Structure formats: C-alpha cells, structure tokens
C-alpha cells in the first residue's frame, strides 16, 4: 500500500511528500490523532518510501525493500511498542541497534507506537538520541495526545496532526473494501464517527452482521 491508497489526511501526506521531494526529511516525527485514523498505516508507508530502492515520493511496490516492507520483515524498519508502558530498556536497546549502520537501505526507521506510553525515563533516553542522531536515523512516534510527551521531545520533532475523515471519505473507503455492504455503508459511516479504523471494525463485527439480518 502506498500514499495513493490513503483516503483523507491530505495535509499530512503532502507534508511528508514535500519533505522527501525537497530532501528535508526530519530525524523525528510525531503523528498525533484519535485511535484508528491511520497513523500507523501512514507511518509504515512513509518508512517504505524512505527505504524504497527507487527514489520518489511514493513506493514503487516491486523492489526488494518494498517487498520486505509489505511482508513486515525489512531489516532497517523497526516497530516498537510495550505491553502497558514503554520502559527505558526498550529505548536503550533501540539505541544500540541505531548505531549499527543500515543493512540495505540508506536509512533506519523506528516506529514507536503509542509513544505517550513511554515512561519519563524512556523519554529522557530517547531525547539523548534525538539530540545527536546519526544521519540515517528516522523516528516516527504515534500518539493520541502529544501533550503527554516531554516538551523537549516535542521541540525536536515535526508534529503532524491526523484529523477524522468525512462521512463521504468513509463511504468511499467502505465501497472499495466492502462493496457487499451496499445500502448499509452510509449507516456504518455515521456510526464510525469519522474514524476509518472504527468503520473497519463495525463492517466485520458479528454484532453488526446480526443487526443487518
């Protein structure tokens, strides 16, 4: 999946594309927005574009890096999350890995999911990395509420806000992904509250299937 598949979030995607086009990719990004609006998906696509073997503002989809990213096993793209909180040990291990140069790409990308769950010690450890990162390191932090992160972490990151989608955008997504739902699509779009992830869950939920019947 490339940027072209994302419905909505034009400001975020245009900002990321411009940073690639102008060779101004930051060392750290904060993707902020409600759960289910596509932060992780866009982070994964951005990582794929940055490691793609063909230069451009979207993935080629056919090179070795793109195939590895699609399979979730690219050696230079790491996804980190903790069970409950994200402790300092996770960030220290990240730091050790960071200073090993990339295996196949020009960059190493670290996606930290639910970054607001980092403990203060973990955030301070990350801050030390952000102060003097190697040239090839890129960090993407996803969060519902960026205000839970240290101000010093915020000041060293590009903060991008993900908004909710319109009913029209949700309906477009559902028609592409679940055309069998037909007349139920406007109802699901309204129930989703503008969150694509919620619309996905409603569309395949047993409870909704029962209600349909």
mmCIF file of C-alpha atoms in Angstrom:
data_model
loop_
_atom_site.group_PDB
_atom_site.id
_atom_site.type_symbol
_atom_site.label_atom_id
_atom_site.label_comp_id
_atom_site.label_asym_id
_atom_site.label_seq_id
_atom_site.Cartn_x
_atom_site.Cartn_y
_atom_site.Cartn_z
ATOM 1 C CA UNK A 1 0.000 0.000 0.000
ATOM 2 C CA UNK A 2 1.255 3.463 -0.925
ATOM 3 C CA UNK A 3 0.206 7.025 -0.083
ATOM 4 C CA UNK A 4 -2.149 6.934 -3.074
ATOM 5 C CA UNK A 5 -4.296 4.389 -1.208
ATOM 6 C CA UNK A 6 -4.862 6.632 1.822
ATOM 7 C CA UNK A 7 -8.246 8.324 1.952
ATOM 8 C CA UNK A 8 -8.094 11.770 3.532
ATOM 9 C CA UNK A 9 -5.173 13.133 5.622
ATOM 10 C CA UNK A 10 -4.084 15.257 2.640
ATOM 11 C CA UNK A 11 -2.199 17.817 4.741
ATOM 12 C CA UNK A 12 -0.161 15.131 6.496
ATOM 13 C CA UNK A 13 0.661 13.233 3.318
ATOM 14 C CA UNK A 14 1.522 16.398 1.370
ATOM 15 C CA UNK A 15 3.854 17.462 4.174
ATOM 16 C CA UNK A 16 5.632 14.089 4.121
ATOM 17 C CA UNK A 17 5.873 14.064 0.329
ATOM 18 C CA UNK A 18 7.303 17.591 0.313
ATOM 19 C CA UNK A 19 9.939 16.631 2.874
ATOM 20 C CA UNK A 20 11.032 13.768 0.599
ATOM 21 C CA UNK A 21 10.846 15.851 -2.582
ATOM 22 C CA UNK A 22 12.924 18.671 -1.055
ATOM 23 C CA UNK A 23 15.357 16.312 0.720
ATOM 24 C CA UNK A 24 14.327 17.714 4.095
ATOM 25 C CA UNK A 25 13.289 14.542 5.917
ATOM 26 C CA UNK A 26 13.385 15.149 9.673
ATOM 27 C CA UNK A 27 15.043 12.855 12.201
ATOM 28 C CA UNK A 28 11.827 12.708 14.240
ATOM 29 C CA UNK A 29 8.085 12.921 13.594
ATOM 30 C CA UNK A 30 5.112 12.824 15.933
ATOM 31 C CA UNK A 31 1.891 11.535 14.384
ATOM 32 C CA UNK A 32 -0.931 12.703 16.634
ATOM 33 C CA UNK A 33 -4.624 11.892 16.357
ATOM 34 C CA UNK A 34 -7.509 9.670 17.503
ATOM 35 C CA UNK A 35 -7.097 5.907 17.590
ATOM 36 C CA UNK A 36 -7.931 4.325 14.247
ATOM 37 C CA UNK A 37 -7.407 7.301 11.904
ATOM 38 C CA UNK A 38 -4.431 5.733 10.119
ATOM 39 C CA UNK A 39 -1.330 6.924 11.999
ATOM 40 C CA UNK A 40 0.334 3.509 11.989
ATOM 41 C CA UNK A 41 -0.596 2.883 8.348
ATOM 42 C CA UNK A 42 0.871 6.202 7.192
ATOM 43 C CA UNK A 43 3.975 5.634 9.349
ATOM 44 C CA UNK A 44 4.527 2.257 7.668
ATOM 45 C CA UNK A 45 4.059 3.744 4.197
ATOM 46 C CA UNK A 46 6.454 6.606 4.995
ATOM 47 C CA UNK A 47 9.036 4.072 6.193
ATOM 48 C CA UNK A 48 8.538 2.089 2.974
ATOM 49 C CA UNK A 49 9.044 5.171 0.819
ATOM 50 C CA UNK A 50 12.216 6.127 2.710
ATOM 51 C CA UNK A 51 13.695 2.659 2.192
ATOM 52 C CA UNK A 52 12.436 2.113 -1.378
ATOM 53 C CA UNK A 53 15.212 1.433 -3.889
ATOM 54 C CA UNK A 54 13.604 3.764 -6.444
ATOM 55 C CA UNK A 55 13.697 7.437 -5.496
ATOM 56 C CA UNK A 56 10.298 9.091 -5.422
ATOM 57 C CA UNK A 57 7.543 10.364 -3.144
ATOM 58 C CA UNK A 58 5.701 7.028 -3.068
ATOM 59 C CA UNK A 59 6.645 3.358 -3.064
ATOM 60 C CA UNK A 60 7.454 1.507 -6.288
ATOM 61 C CA UNK A 61 5.955 -1.665 -4.806
ATOM 62 C CA UNK A 62 8.248 -4.044 -6.698
ATOM 63 C CA UNK A 63 11.792 -3.602 -5.369
ATOM 64 C CA UNK A 64 13.285 -5.870 -2.705
ATOM 65 C CA UNK A 65 12.786 -3.240 0.022
ATOM 66 C CA UNK A 66 9.114 -2.728 -0.861
ATOM 67 C CA UNK A 67 8.508 -6.479 -0.838
ATOM 68 C CA UNK A 68 10.231 -6.780 2.561
ATOM 69 C CA UNK A 69 8.207 -3.889 3.965
ATOM 70 C CA UNK A 70 4.965 -5.415 2.701
ATOM 71 C CA UNK A 71 5.892 -8.662 4.461
ATOM 72 C CA UNK A 72 6.847 -6.756 7.614
ATOM 73 C CA UNK A 73 10.422 -8.004 7.704
ATOM 74 C CA UNK A 74 12.597 -5.159 6.411
ATOM 75 C CA UNK A 75 15.818 -5.210 8.483
ATOM 76 C CA UNK A 76 16.032 -1.404 8.596
ATOM 77 C CA UNK A 77 12.440 -0.746 9.707
ATOM 78 C CA UNK A 78 11.602 -1.492 13.339
ATOM 79 C CA UNK A 79 8.211 -1.194 15.054
ATOM 80 C CA UNK A 80 8.382 -0.782 18.823
ATOM 81 C CA UNK A 81 5.677 -0.942 21.447
ATOM 82 C CA UNK A 82 5.408 -2.099 25.010
ATOM 83 C CA UNK A 83 2.819 -4.074 26.903
ATOM 84 C CA UNK A 84 1.361 -1.402 29.118
ATOM 85 C CA UNK A 85 4.171 1.144 29.341
ATOM 86 C CA UNK A 86 7.266 1.507 27.183
ATOM 87 C CA UNK A 87 10.212 1.261 29.518
ATOM 88 C CA UNK A 88 13.723 2.635 29.327
ATOM 89 C CA UNK A 89 15.184 -0.779 28.427
ATOM 90 C CA UNK A 90 13.277 -0.776 25.124
ATOM 91 C CA UNK A 91 14.758 2.612 24.210
ATOM 92 C CA UNK A 92 18.257 1.579 25.294
ATOM 93 C CA UNK A 93 18.041 -1.482 23.047
ATOM 94 C CA UNK A 94 16.842 0.798 20.256
ATOM 95 C CA UNK A 95 19.903 2.986 20.778
ATOM 96 C CA UNK A 96 22.259 0.010 20.487
ATOM 97 C CA UNK A 97 20.579 -1.046 17.250
ATOM 98 C CA UNK A 98 20.569 2.510 15.881
ATOM 99 C CA UNK A 99 24.333 2.808 15.867
ATOM 100 C CA UNK A 100 24.660 -0.274 13.678
ATOM 101 C CA UNK A 101 24.562 1.126 10.171
ATOM 102 C CA UNK A 102 21.619 0.215 7.877
ATOM 103 C CA UNK A 103 21.764 -3.240 6.308
ATOM 104 C CA UNK A 104 20.342 -2.484 2.904
ATOM 105 C CA UNK A 105 18.688 0.944 2.824
ATOM 106 C CA UNK A 106 20.046 4.459 3.256
ATOM 107 C CA UNK A 107 18.048 4.947 6.457
ATOM 108 C CA UNK A 108 16.952 3.108 9.576
ATOM 109 C CA UNK A 109 13.401 3.874 10.659
ATOM 110 C CA UNK A 110 11.950 3.303 14.115
ATOM 111 C CA UNK A 111 8.180 3.487 14.566
ATOM 112 C CA UNK A 112 7.239 3.822 18.237
ATOM 113 C CA UNK A 113 3.541 3.052 18.645
ATOM 114 C CA UNK A 114 1.545 4.719 21.424
ATOM 115 C CA UNK A 115 4.608 6.768 22.288
ATOM 116 C CA UNK A 116 2.712 8.536 25.085
ATOM 117 C CA UNK A 117 3.116 5.262 26.995
ATOM 118 C CA UNK A 118 6.857 5.836 27.306
ATOM 119 C CA UNK A 119 7.937 6.285 30.910
ATOM 120 C CA UNK A 120 9.711 9.562 31.783
ATOM 121 C CA UNK A 121 12.988 7.625 31.916
ATOM 122 C CA UNK A 122 12.341 6.172 28.445
ATOM 123 C CA UNK A 123 11.530 9.618 27.054
ATOM 124 C CA UNK A 124 14.721 11.076 28.515
ATOM 125 C CA UNK A 125 16.694 8.222 26.990
ATOM 126 C CA UNK A 126 15.059 8.890 23.604
ATOM 127 C CA UNK A 127 15.795 12.601 23.976
ATOM 128 C CA UNK A 128 19.532 11.876 24.207
ATOM 129 C CA UNK A 129 19.272 10.063 20.874
ATOM 130 C CA UNK A 130 17.259 12.873 19.255
ATOM 131 C CA UNK A 131 19.833 15.453 20.332
ATOM 132 C CA UNK A 132 22.577 13.849 18.219
ATOM 133 C CA UNK A 133 21.072 11.201 15.932
ATOM 134 C CA UNK A 134 23.126 9.560 13.189
ATOM 135 C CA UNK A 135 22.359 10.981 9.767
ATOM 136 C CA UNK A 136 20.471 7.852 8.682
ATOM 137 C CA UNK A 137 18.135 7.594 11.704
ATOM 138 C CA UNK A 138 14.420 8.481 11.466
ATOM 139 C CA UNK A 139 11.928 8.164 14.339
ATOM 140 C CA UNK A 140 8.152 8.165 13.978
ATOM 141 C CA UNK A 141 6.155 8.400 17.212
ATOM 142 C CA UNK A 142 2.407 7.777 17.116
ATOM 143 C CA UNK A 143 0.219 9.127 19.893
ATOM 144 C CA UNK A 144 -3.337 10.088 20.709
ATOM 145 C CA UNK A 145 -2.174 13.006 22.863
ATOM 146 C CA UNK A 146 1.234 14.560 22.168
ATOM 147 C CA UNK A 147 0.980 16.747 25.282
ATOM 148 C CA UNK A 148 1.879 13.622 27.292
ATOM 149 C CA UNK A 149 5.360 13.711 25.745
ATOM 150 C CA UNK A 150 8.193 15.795 27.158
ATOM 151 C CA UNK A 151 8.356 19.319 25.753
ATOM 152 C CA UNK A 152 11.979 18.698 24.842
ATOM 153 C CA UNK A 153 10.946 15.662 22.762
ATOM 154 C CA UNK A 154 8.239 17.749 21.078
ATOM 155 C CA UNK A 155 10.701 20.536 20.288
ATOM 156 C CA UNK A 156 12.975 18.139 18.407
ATOM 157 C CA UNK A 157 10.211 16.583 16.320
ATOM 158 C CA UNK A 158 7.948 17.524 13.433
ATOM 159 C CA UNK A 159 4.394 17.271 14.786
ATOM 160 C CA UNK A 160 1.699 16.217 12.310
ATOM 161 C CA UNK A 161 -1.958 16.164 13.313
ATOM 162 C CA UNK A 162 -4.270 13.488 11.869
ATOM 163 C CA UNK A 163 -7.915 14.504 11.661
ATOM 164 C CA UNK A 164 -11.074 12.455 11.432
ATOM 165 C CA UNK A 165 -12.473 11.638 7.996
ATOM 166 C CA UNK A 166 -15.685 12.963 6.499
ATOM 167 C CA UNK A 167 -18.665 10.637 6.040
ATOM 168 C CA UNK A 168 -18.065 10.855 2.290
ATOM 169 C CA UNK A 169 -14.463 9.635 2.703
ATOM 170 C CA UNK A 170 -15.552 6.789 4.985
ATOM 171 C CA UNK A 171 -18.218 5.749 2.480
ATOM 172 C CA UNK A 172 -15.639 5.794 -0.340
ATOM 173 C CA UNK A 173 -13.348 3.551 1.703
ATOM 174 C CA UNK A 174 -16.141 1.100 2.519
ATOM 175 C CA UNK A 175 -17.313 0.900 -1.101
ATOM 176 C CA UNK A 176 -13.778 -0.057 -2.122
ATOM 177 C CA UNK A 177 -13.169 -2.520 0.720
ATOM 178 C CA UNK A 178 -16.666 -3.861 1.429
ATOM 179 C CA UNK A 179 -18.860 -3.385 -1.654
ATOM 180 C CA UNK A 180 -21.099 -6.221 -0.415
ATOM 181 C CA UNK A 181 -22.404 -3.924 2.347
ATOM 182 C CA UNK A 182 -24.120 -1.715 -0.229
ATOM 183 C CA UNK A 183 -27.030 0.140 1.437
ATOM 184 C CA UNK A 184 -25.501 -0.289 4.911
ATOM 185 C CA UNK A 185 -22.465 1.831 4.059
ATOM 186 C CA UNK A 186 -23.985 5.249 4.971
ATOM 187 C CA UNK A 187 -25.097 3.820 8.328
ATOM 188 C CA UNK A 188 -21.620 2.460 9.108
ATOM 189 C CA UNK A 189 -20.063 5.781 8.079
ATOM 190 C CA UNK A 190 -22.256 7.644 10.559
ATOM 191 C CA UNK A 191 -21.568 5.114 13.325
ATOM 192 C CA UNK A 192 -17.806 5.364 12.754
ATOM 193 C CA UNK A 193 -17.590 8.967 13.899
ATOM 194 C CA UNK A 194 -15.136 9.739 11.098
ATOM 195 C CA UNK A 195 -12.628 7.070 12.165
ATOM 196 C CA UNK A 196 -11.709 4.601 9.413
ATOM 197 C CA UNK A 197 -10.415 2.018 11.887
ATOM 198 C CA UNK A 198 -13.779 2.044 13.660
ATOM 199 C CA UNK A 199 -15.597 1.721 10.335
ATOM 200 C CA UNK A 200 -13.464 -1.360 9.528
ATOM 201 C CA UNK A 201 -14.347 -2.950 12.855
ATOM 202 C CA UNK A 202 -18.066 -2.254 12.507
ATOM 203 C CA UNK A 203 -18.118 -3.610 8.959
ATOM 204 C CA UNK A 204 -16.779 -7.021 10.018
ATOM 205 C CA UNK A 205 -18.273 -7.257 13.502
ATOM 206 C CA UNK A 206 -20.611 -10.147 14.269
ATOM 207 C CA UNK A 207 -22.892 -7.771 16.145
ATOM 208 C CA UNK A 208 -23.392 -5.624 13.044
ATOM 209 C CA UNK A 209 -23.933 -8.695 10.874
ATOM 210 C CA UNK A 210 -26.652 -9.789 13.306
ATOM 211 C CA UNK A 211 -28.264 -6.355 13.192
ATOM 212 C CA UNK A 212 -28.210 -6.435 9.396
ATOM 213 C CA UNK A 213 -30.058 -9.743 9.376
#
